[in-house]
Short mmCIF file of C-alpha atoms in Angstrom, two decimals:
data_model
loop_
_atom_site.label_atom_id
_atom_site.label_comp_id
_atom_site.label_asym_id
_atom_site.label_seq_id
_atom_site.Cartn_x
_atom_site.Cartn_y
_atom_site.Cartn_z
CA MET A 1 -6.46 -26.10 -7.85
CA SER A 2 -6.45 -26.56 -4.17
CA ASP A 3 -9.41 -28.16 -2.39
CA THR A 4 -10.74 -26.29 0.78
CA SER A 5 -11.82 -27.78 3.62
CA SER A 6 -14.05 -26.12 6.00
CA ASN A 7 -11.33 -24.45 8.32
CA GLY A 8 -10.87 -22.56 5.11
CA GLN A 9 -7.48 -23.72 4.43
CA ALA A 10 -6.43 -25.39 1.34
CA ALA A 11 -4.83 -29.01 0.77
CA PRO A 12 -1.51 -28.80 -0.82
CA PRO A 13 -2.43 -30.05 -4.76
CA ASP A 14 -0.12 -32.80 -6.27
CA HIS A 15 2.51 -30.38 -7.66
CA VAL A 16 3.82 -28.99 -4.23
CA PRO A 17 6.34 -30.92 -2.75
CA PRO A 18 5.32 -31.26 1.11
CA GLU A 19 8.99 -29.47 2.16
CA ARG A 20 7.35 -26.75 0.67
CA VAL A 21 4.51 -26.19 2.89
CA VAL A 22 4.63 -23.72 5.47
CA ASP A 23 1.65 -22.83 8.05
CA LEU A 24 2.18 -18.99 7.52
CA ASP A 25 -0.74 -16.32 7.04
CA ILE A 26 0.74 -13.94 5.04
CA TYR A 27 -2.26 -11.22 6.49
CA ALA A 28 -1.14 -12.35 9.78
CA PRO A 29 2.68 -13.78 10.42
CA HIS A 30 3.24 -12.15 13.83
CA GLY A 31 2.47 -13.84 17.01
CA GLU A 32 0.81 -12.06 20.30
CA GLY A 33 3.10 -9.28 21.00
CA GLU A 34 5.74 -9.88 18.60
CA ASP A 35 7.05 -6.87 16.10
CA TYR A 36 4.98 -7.35 12.86
CA PHE A 37 7.93 -6.70 10.67
CA ALA A 38 11.03 -8.75 13.16
CA ALA A 39 8.05 -11.55 12.13
CA TRP A 40 8.70 -11.22 8.33
CA LEU A 41 12.02 -11.01 8.61
CA ARG A 42 12.34 -14.59 11.36
CA TRP A 43 10.35 -16.21 8.55
CA ARG A 44 12.67 -15.25 6.18
CA GLU A 45 15.27 -16.69 8.22
CA SER A 46 13.66 -19.90 8.43
CA SER A 47 13.28 -20.67 4.85
CA PRO A 48 15.30 -22.91 3.36
CA PHE A 49 13.79 -22.53 0.04
CA PRO A 50 13.03 -19.12 -1.88
CA VAL A 51 9.24 -20.13 -2.72
CA LEU A 52 7.02 -21.62 0.04
CA TRP A 53 3.09 -22.75 -0.42
CA THR A 54 0.84 -21.81 2.85
CA PRO A 55 -2.60 -23.55 3.01
CA HIS A 56 -4.36 -20.54 4.00
CA HIS A 57 -6.31 -18.25 2.30
CA GLY A 58 -7.36 -20.80 -0.56
CA GLY A 59 -3.88 -21.90 -0.49
CA HIS A 60 -0.75 -19.48 -2.95
CA TRP A 61 2.67 -19.64 -3.28
CA ILE A 62 5.01 -17.09 -1.40
CA ALA A 63 8.23 -15.72 -2.77
CA MET A 64 10.62 -15.64 0.06
CA ARG A 65 13.49 -13.28 -0.97
CA GLY A 66 13.67 -9.95 -2.27
CA ALA A 67 15.31 -10.89 -5.88
CA GLY A 68 11.77 -13.27 -6.10
CA VAL A 69 9.31 -10.34 -4.60
CA LEU A 70 10.86 -8.33 -7.48
CA GLU A 71 10.60 -10.92 -10.04
CA VAL A 72 7.04 -11.74 -9.22
CA LEU A 73 5.86 -7.81 -9.26
CA SER A 74 7.94 -7.22 -12.23
CA ASP A 75 7.16 -10.06 -14.20
CA SER A 76 4.03 -9.13 -16.20
CA GLU A 77 4.55 -11.92 -18.65
CA ARG A 78 4.73 -15.04 -16.39
CA PHE A 79 2.15 -12.65 -13.39
CA SER A 80 -0.89 -11.31 -14.04
CA VAL A 81 -1.87 -8.76 -11.75
CA ASP A 82 -5.46 -9.32 -13.12
CA SER A 83 -5.72 -10.66 -8.90
CA PHE A 84 -3.94 -8.81 -6.36
CA GLY A 85 -4.79 -10.22 -3.41
CA VAL A 86 -5.63 -13.65 -2.22
CA PRO A 87 -7.78 -15.25 -1.73
CA ARG A 88 -8.18 -14.88 -5.26
CA ALA A 89 -12.11 -13.58 -6.10
CA PRO A 90 -14.36 -16.40 -7.45
CA ALA A 91 -14.36 -16.56 -11.38
CA GLY A 92 -17.63 -14.01 -12.91
CA GLN A 93 -17.00 -11.81 -9.79
CA ARG A 94 -16.20 -7.86 -10.87
CA PRO A 95 -12.76 -6.72 -10.96
CA LEU A 96 -11.34 -4.29 -8.44
CA GLY A 97 -9.89 -1.68 -10.88
CA ALA A 98 -9.47 -0.96 -14.70
CA LEU A 99 -5.79 -0.62 -14.32
CA LEU A 100 -5.73 -4.35 -12.90
CA LYS A 101 -4.86 -5.43 -16.76
CA ASP A 102 -1.81 -6.98 -17.86
CA PRO A 103 -0.37 -5.05 -21.19
CA PRO A 104 -1.05 -4.34 -23.52
CA GLU A 105 -4.85 -3.45 -22.66
CA HIS A 106 -3.11 -1.93 -19.29
CA ALA A 107 -0.48 0.97 -21.01
CA PRO A 108 -3.00 3.58 -21.74
CA TRP A 109 -4.88 3.50 -18.19
CA ARG A 110 -1.44 3.87 -17.20
CA ARG A 111 -0.10 6.67 -19.20
CA PHE A 112 -2.72 8.68 -17.68
CA LEU A 113 -2.01 8.07 -14.18
CA ASN A 114 1.63 8.67 -14.64
CA LEU A 115 0.47 12.24 -16.35
CA GLY A 116 -1.81 13.05 -13.39
CA LEU A 117 0.32 12.17 -10.62
CA SER A 118 3.66 13.05 -12.08
CA PRO A 119 6.26 14.13 -10.16
CA ARG A 120 5.63 17.38 -11.99
CA VAL A 121 1.85 17.34 -11.09
CA VAL A 122 2.84 16.82 -7.31
CA SER A 123 5.88 19.61 -7.29
CA GLY A 124 2.82 21.70 -8.87
CA SER A 125 0.78 20.29 -5.74
CA GLU A 126 3.38 21.08 -2.50
CA ALA A 127 2.02 24.20 -1.32
CA ALA A 128 -1.14 22.85 -1.10
CA ILE A 129 0.27 19.82 0.81
CA ARG A 130 1.80 22.43 3.21
CA ALA A 131 -0.59 24.17 3.70
CA ARG A 132 -2.94 21.35 4.82
CA ALA A 133 -0.48 19.71 6.63
CA ILE A 134 0.58 23.26 9.03
CA GLU A 135 -3.34 23.41 9.90
CA LEU A 136 -3.54 20.28 11.00
CA ILE A 137 -0.26 20.36 13.14
CA GLU A 138 -0.96 23.89 14.62
CA ASN A 139 -4.55 22.91 15.72
CA LEU A 140 -3.14 19.93 16.93
CA ARG A 141 -0.04 21.95 19.25
CA PRO A 142 -2.23 23.18 21.81
CA ARG A 143 -3.88 20.14 22.92
CA GLY A 144 -0.71 18.19 24.05
CA ALA A 145 -2.29 14.81 22.82
CA CYS A 146 -3.71 13.01 19.72
CA GLU A 147 -4.56 9.86 18.11
CA ALA A 148 -2.65 9.88 15.64
CA VAL A 149 -4.34 7.63 12.88
CA THR A 150 -7.49 9.88 12.66
CA ASP A 151 -6.73 13.18 14.25
CA PHE A 152 -3.39 13.27 11.27
CA ALA A 153 -2.33 10.58 8.95
CA ASP A 154 -5.94 9.85 7.76
CA VAL A 155 -6.87 13.59 7.35
CA LEU A 156 -3.83 14.33 5.14
CA PRO A 157 -3.51 12.53 2.32
CA LEU A 158 -7.60 12.37 2.26
CA SER A 159 -7.75 16.12 2.10
CA VAL A 160 -4.90 16.24 -0.65
CA PHE A 161 -6.54 13.31 -2.98
CA LEU A 162 -10.12 15.26 -2.53
CA ASP A 163 -8.59 18.32 -4.20
CA LEU A 164 -7.38 16.34 -6.68
CA VAL A 165 -10.42 15.14 -7.90
CA ASP A 166 -12.97 17.62 -6.37
CA LEU A 167 -14.81 15.45 -3.97
CA PRO A 168 -16.34 17.55 -1.17
CA LEU A 169 -14.92 17.31 2.39
CA ALA A 170 -17.33 16.36 4.24
CA ASP A 171 -17.19 12.73 2.52
CA ARG A 172 -13.92 12.79 3.62
CA GLU A 173 -14.45 9.52 6.38
CA MET A 174 -16.67 7.53 4.27
CA LEU A 175 -14.40 7.29 1.68
CA ALA A 176 -11.47 6.57 3.59
CA ASN A 177 -13.53 3.81 5.31
CA TRP A 178 -14.69 2.26 1.67
CA THR A 179 -11.18 2.48 0.29
CA ALA A 180 -9.34 0.72 3.65
CA GLU A 181 -12.14 -1.66 3.26
CA THR A 182 -11.33 -2.59 -0.51
CA VAL A 183 -7.65 -3.25 0.50
CA ARG A 184 -7.85 -4.53 3.81
CA GLY A 185 -11.17 -6.67 3.96
CA ALA A 186 -10.77 -9.41 5.94
CA ASP A 187 -11.99 -11.91 3.08
CA VAL A 188 -13.11 -11.36 -0.59
CA ALA A 189 -16.98 -11.02 0.41
CA ALA A 190 -15.57 -7.66 2.39
CA ARG A 191 -13.57 -6.30 -0.35
CA GLU A 192 -15.77 -6.82 -2.90
CA ALA A 193 -18.91 -4.79 -0.96
CA ALA A 194 -16.59 -1.88 -0.60
CA PHE A 195 -15.80 -2.07 -4.16
CA ASN A 196 -19.01 -1.63 -4.98
CA ALA A 197 -20.19 0.95 -2.15
CA LEU A 198 -17.44 3.30 -3.85
CA ALA A 199 -18.63 2.33 -7.66
CA ALA A 200 -22.24 3.79 -6.54
CA TYR A 201 -20.90 6.81 -5.15
CA LEU A 202 -18.27 7.24 -8.15
CA ALA A 203 -20.35 6.13 -10.85
CA PRO A 204 -22.80 8.94 -10.75
CA VAL A 205 -20.34 12.07 -10.28
CA LEU A 206 -18.24 10.53 -13.31
CA HIS A 207 -21.41 10.36 -15.46
CA GLU A 208 -22.16 14.02 -14.35
CA ARG A 209 -18.40 15.11 -15.45
CA ARG A 210 -18.50 13.14 -18.50
CA GLY A 211 -20.11 16.57 -20.33
CA GLY A 212 -18.04 19.01 -18.29
CA THR A 213 -14.98 21.00 -18.37
CA GLY A 214 -13.85 20.62 -14.89
CA ASP A 215 -10.17 20.32 -15.12
CA ASP A 216 -10.09 17.86 -11.98
CA MET A 217 -8.72 13.73 -12.14
CA LEU A 218 -12.12 12.36 -11.84
CA SER A 219 -13.28 14.64 -15.00
CA ALA A 220 -10.10 13.76 -17.10
CA ILE A 221 -10.87 10.18 -16.32
CA ALA A 222 -14.64 10.46 -17.74
CA ARG A 223 -13.59 12.04 -21.01
CA LEU A 224 -10.84 9.86 -21.68
CA GLU A 225 -10.29 7.92 -24.79
CA VAL A 226 -8.54 4.71 -24.96
CA ASP A 227 -7.22 3.69 -29.00
CA GLY A 228 -9.54 6.36 -30.31
CA ALA A 229 -13.25 5.69 -28.16
CA PRO A 230 -14.95 6.51 -25.30
CA VAL A 231 -13.99 4.41 -21.64
CA THR A 232 -17.17 2.95 -20.76
CA ASP A 233 -18.41 3.57 -17.90
CA GLU A 234 -17.43 0.96 -15.62
CA GLU A 235 -13.48 1.83 -16.64
CA ALA A 236 -14.08 4.99 -15.83
CA VAL A 237 -15.33 3.69 -12.26
CA GLY A 238 -12.38 1.08 -11.63
CA ALA A 239 -9.64 3.74 -13.09
CA ALA A 240 -11.85 5.89 -10.30
CA ILE A 241 -11.33 3.43 -7.58
CA HIS A 242 -7.83 2.54 -8.62
CA LEU A 243 -6.99 6.23 -8.39
CA CYS A 244 -8.25 6.14 -4.94
CA MET A 245 -6.22 3.24 -3.78
CA ALA A 246 -3.35 4.73 -5.50
CA GLY A 247 -3.78 8.25 -3.43
CA LEU A 248 -4.78 7.04 -0.06
CA ASP A 249 -4.41 4.27 1.89
CA THR A 250 -0.26 3.18 1.91
CA VAL A 251 0.79 6.78 2.87
CA ALA A 252 -2.10 6.76 5.63
CA SER A 253 -0.81 3.98 7.30
CA LEU A 254 2.96 4.62 6.43
CA LEU A 255 2.53 8.08 8.13
CA VAL A 256 1.28 6.27 11.32
CA PHE A 257 4.15 3.62 11.68
CA VAL A 258 6.71 6.94 10.93
CA LEU A 259 5.03 8.66 13.57
CA GLU A 260 5.45 5.88 16.22
CA HIS A 261 9.28 5.28 15.10
CA LEU A 262 9.56 8.96 15.69
CA ALA A 263 8.24 9.16 18.91
CA ARG A 264 10.57 6.26 20.73
CA TYR A 265 13.01 7.79 19.56
CA PRO A 266 14.06 11.39 20.15
CA ALA A 267 17.93 11.75 19.45
CA GLU A 268 16.58 10.70 15.69
CA ARG A 269 13.65 13.94 15.98
CA SER A 270 16.55 16.09 16.81
CA ARG A 271 18.78 15.11 14.18
CA MET A 272 16.16 15.82 11.61
CA ARG A 273 15.81 19.03 12.80
CA ARG A 274 19.28 20.19 12.53
CA GLU A 275 20.58 18.69 9.14
CA PRO A 276 17.77 19.16 6.36
CA ALA A 277 19.45 16.61 3.88
CA TYR A 278 19.09 13.90 7.06
CA LEU A 279 15.51 14.36 7.10
CA GLU A 280 15.38 14.28 3.69
CA ALA A 281 17.12 10.76 3.56
CA ALA A 282 15.38 9.64 6.28
CA ALA A 283 12.20 9.92 4.59
CA THR A 284 13.57 7.60 2.00
CA GLU A 285 14.50 4.84 4.75
CA PHE A 286 11.42 5.26 6.17
CA THR A 287 9.78 3.99 2.93
CA ARG A 288 12.46 0.77 2.72
CA ARG A 289 12.34 0.30 6.68
CA PHE A 290 8.19 -0.02 6.87
CA PRO A 291 7.08 -1.89 3.96
CA ILE A 292 3.70 -2.56 4.73
CA VAL A 293 1.76 -3.92 1.32
CA VAL A 294 1.42 -7.75 0.14
CA MET A 295 0.49 -7.87 -3.19
CA SER A 296 -0.01 -11.16 -4.89
CA ARG A 297 0.04 -12.39 -9.11
CA ARG A 298 -2.05 -14.98 -10.93
CA VAL A 299 0.31 -17.65 -12.49
CA ARG A 300 -0.06 -16.87 -16.40
CA ALA A 301 1.01 -20.56 -17.67
CA ASP A 302 3.15 -23.55 -15.94
CA ILE A 303 6.79 -22.42 -14.81
CA GLU A 304 9.26 -23.28 -13.23
CA PHE A 305 10.12 -20.68 -10.51
CA GLY A 306 12.35 -20.71 -7.36
CA GLY A 307 13.38 -24.49 -7.99
CA VAL A 308 9.66 -25.48 -8.12
CA GLN A 309 6.88 -26.06 -10.17
CA LEU A 310 4.05 -23.21 -10.29
CA HIS A 311 0.93 -24.39 -12.62
CA GLU A 312 -1.24 -21.74 -14.53
CA ASP A 313 -3.66 -20.48 -12.23
CA ASP A 314 -1.76 -20.55 -8.96
CA MET A 315 -1.59 -17.63 -7.09
CA ILE A 316 1.76 -16.54 -5.45
CA SER A 317 2.11 -13.24 -3.13
CA ALA A 318 5.02 -10.93 -3.12
CA PRO A 319 5.09 -9.47 0.81
CA THR A 320 7.26 -6.30 0.12
CA MET A 321 8.65 -7.14 3.42
CA LEU A 322 10.29 -9.70 2.53
CA HIS A 323 12.70 -7.71 -0.09
CA ASN A 324 12.64 -4.43 1.82
CA LEU A 325 14.08 -6.30 5.25
CA ASP A 326 16.06 -8.99 3.22
CA PRO A 327 19.26 -8.93 4.78
CA ASP A 328 21.20 -10.24 1.61
CA LEU A 329 19.87 -6.95 0.21
CA PHE A 330 19.90 -4.53 3.33
CA PRO A 331 22.11 -5.85 6.12
CA ALA A 332 20.66 -5.45 9.37
CA PRO A 333 17.08 -4.79 7.72
CA LEU A 334 15.92 -3.95 11.29
CA ALA A 335 17.66 -1.38 11.76
CA PHE A 336 16.76 2.65 10.83
CA ASP A 337 19.61 3.96 8.93
CA PRO A 338 19.18 7.24 6.19
CA ALA A 339 22.68 6.34 5.11
CA ARG A 340 22.16 3.58 3.33
CA LYS A 341 22.32 3.37 -0.73
CA ALA A 342 19.01 1.77 -1.50
CA SER A 343 18.20 0.88 -5.21
CA HIS A 344 15.47 -0.43 -5.18
CA ILE A 345 12.39 -0.02 -2.29
CA ALA A 346 9.52 -1.99 -3.10
CA THR A 347 6.61 -0.64 -0.21
CA PHE A 348 5.35 1.41 -3.78
CA GLY A 349 5.57 -1.62 -5.42
CA HIS A 350 7.74 -2.26 -8.28
CA GLY A 351 7.58 -2.66 -12.18
CA ILE A 352 5.02 -1.55 -14.65
CA HIS A 353 2.07 -1.46 -12.26
CA ARG A 354 4.21 0.28 -9.24
CA CYS A 355 1.61 3.03 -7.61
CA PRO A 356 1.11 5.81 -9.42
CA GLY A 357 0.66 7.38 -6.43
CA ALA A 358 4.17 6.95 -4.94
CA ALA A 359 5.34 10.62 -5.47
CA LEU A 360 2.29 11.68 -4.09
CA GLY A 361 2.68 9.98 -1.13
CA ARG A 362 6.62 10.25 -0.80
CA ARG A 363 6.18 14.53 -0.57
CA GLU A 364 3.40 13.99 1.75
CA LEU A 365 5.93 11.92 4.02
CA LEU A 366 8.69 14.64 3.53
CA VAL A 367 6.27 17.68 4.10
CA THR A 368 5.15 15.91 7.43
CA LEU A 369 8.45 15.29 8.75
CA GLN A 370 9.18 19.07 7.49
CA GLU A 371 6.30 20.95 9.23
CA TRP A 372 5.51 18.38 12.53
CA LEU A 373 8.96 18.29 13.77
CA PRO A 374 9.74 22.19 14.20
CA ARG A 375 6.02 22.38 15.38
CA ILE A 376 5.90 19.44 17.69
CA PRO A 377 9.47 18.55 18.33
CA ASP A 378 9.28 16.37 21.72
CA PHE A 379 6.42 13.47 21.98
CA ALA A 380 6.01 10.08 22.84
CA LEU A 381 4.17 7.45 22.79
CA ALA A 382 1.20 7.51 25.50
CA ASP A 383 1.42 3.81 25.90
CA PRO A 384 4.91 2.80 25.15
CA ALA A 385 4.15 -0.75 26.36
CA GLY A 386 3.43 -1.15 22.37
CA GLN A 387 0.82 -0.96 19.43
CA ARG A 388 -1.21 -3.25 17.88
CA VAL A 389 -0.51 -3.99 14.21
CA ASP A 390 -3.37 -5.72 11.69
CA GLY A 391 -1.91 -7.24 9.17
CA GLY A 392 -3.76 -7.34 5.96
CA ILE A 393 -3.06 -6.41 2.28
CA VAL A 394 -2.02 -3.14 3.73
CA ALA A 395 -0.59 -3.60 6.91
CA SER A 396 -1.93 -0.78 9.43
CA MET A 397 -2.03 0.30 13.18
CA PRO A 398 -5.95 1.12 14.23
CA ARG A 399 -4.83 3.68 16.31
CA LEU A 400 -1.61 5.78 17.67
CA ASP A 401 -1.67 7.85 20.97
CA LEU A 402 0.79 10.42 21.50
CA ARG A 403 1.25 13.23 23.85
CA TRP A 404 3.69 16.09 24.51
CA SER A 405 3.78 19.20 26.50
CA ALA A 406 1.60 21.99 25.23
#
């Protein structure tokens, strides 16, 4: 363990070689005016080692190469998911979700979510997703301008999610704020407070649906049995919160980065409108080009990794940016190239803990491209000088102002 100084940084433990220490804050890797993704590539290129240690956020390791990122995310025997962010929550604090478990406890919960958010289920929901996207875009079109975060990107995935779980649309903004704070909160206390607020909202809903006959996903969670026994109230709440995180936060942020990119490149927009196959390939490339999640794991036992000794209970972060933007895996990684052949894209995670909402998120992105571009084909940034990106467990743009001729 590390000793934490008064400024929130930790002194390197004895097993950390001095040459492995780097002053990198994974939640704020970019300097003033620096492109967020270019900053990650700069950190990657400046590191002579595949694994580094930073004193920020209590002190933790960072996998600096794409292969190492995938290894950390997929190897549950060496890296535990019970702590998904840094700094690690103090012992005794409430865990953030029933799915943050390692095998074998993880399996029945994962099977349930895989069924509830499977590609087949998502395909069955496509008509509703498309209708909601068209409604939102048609309402925006005559205005000639929008703030894309609050007017579209936050609204579409949350509206779709509320249909899946049968919750009132009037609670949309409140649930979005709590979910975002659970994964983007400035510190453990903020994330814990948001989690508790979500839990207090969901607990009575789940209790009421335990004895009901509803076919929504919250009703299914409330009636779920694991190893022949009903899930506890706390397990049901944890699973419901994990479902919120799976269905909402990542795709909402991704949509904003995609719209910002399209606003800058009219030729890309034009080709996507003309060539449906190119548009579909572009949707995949967008998920590679804009990796926005920083995941972390707890080291389960003393191991050698990346040429250095990691000790039991050390934390290690696996930024998806350092996989998707690794030039050894993706030449010219900052270039947007839908012709790429990408075997693994880490934006939604990797391995058994890959985000169960990935299929839903991809479909929402594809539908957005298919319905936005024909209706608002020519749009631009209201402020081309640049957009602010906030880092965190999930990076985001807090605001994106777009304009077009109505």
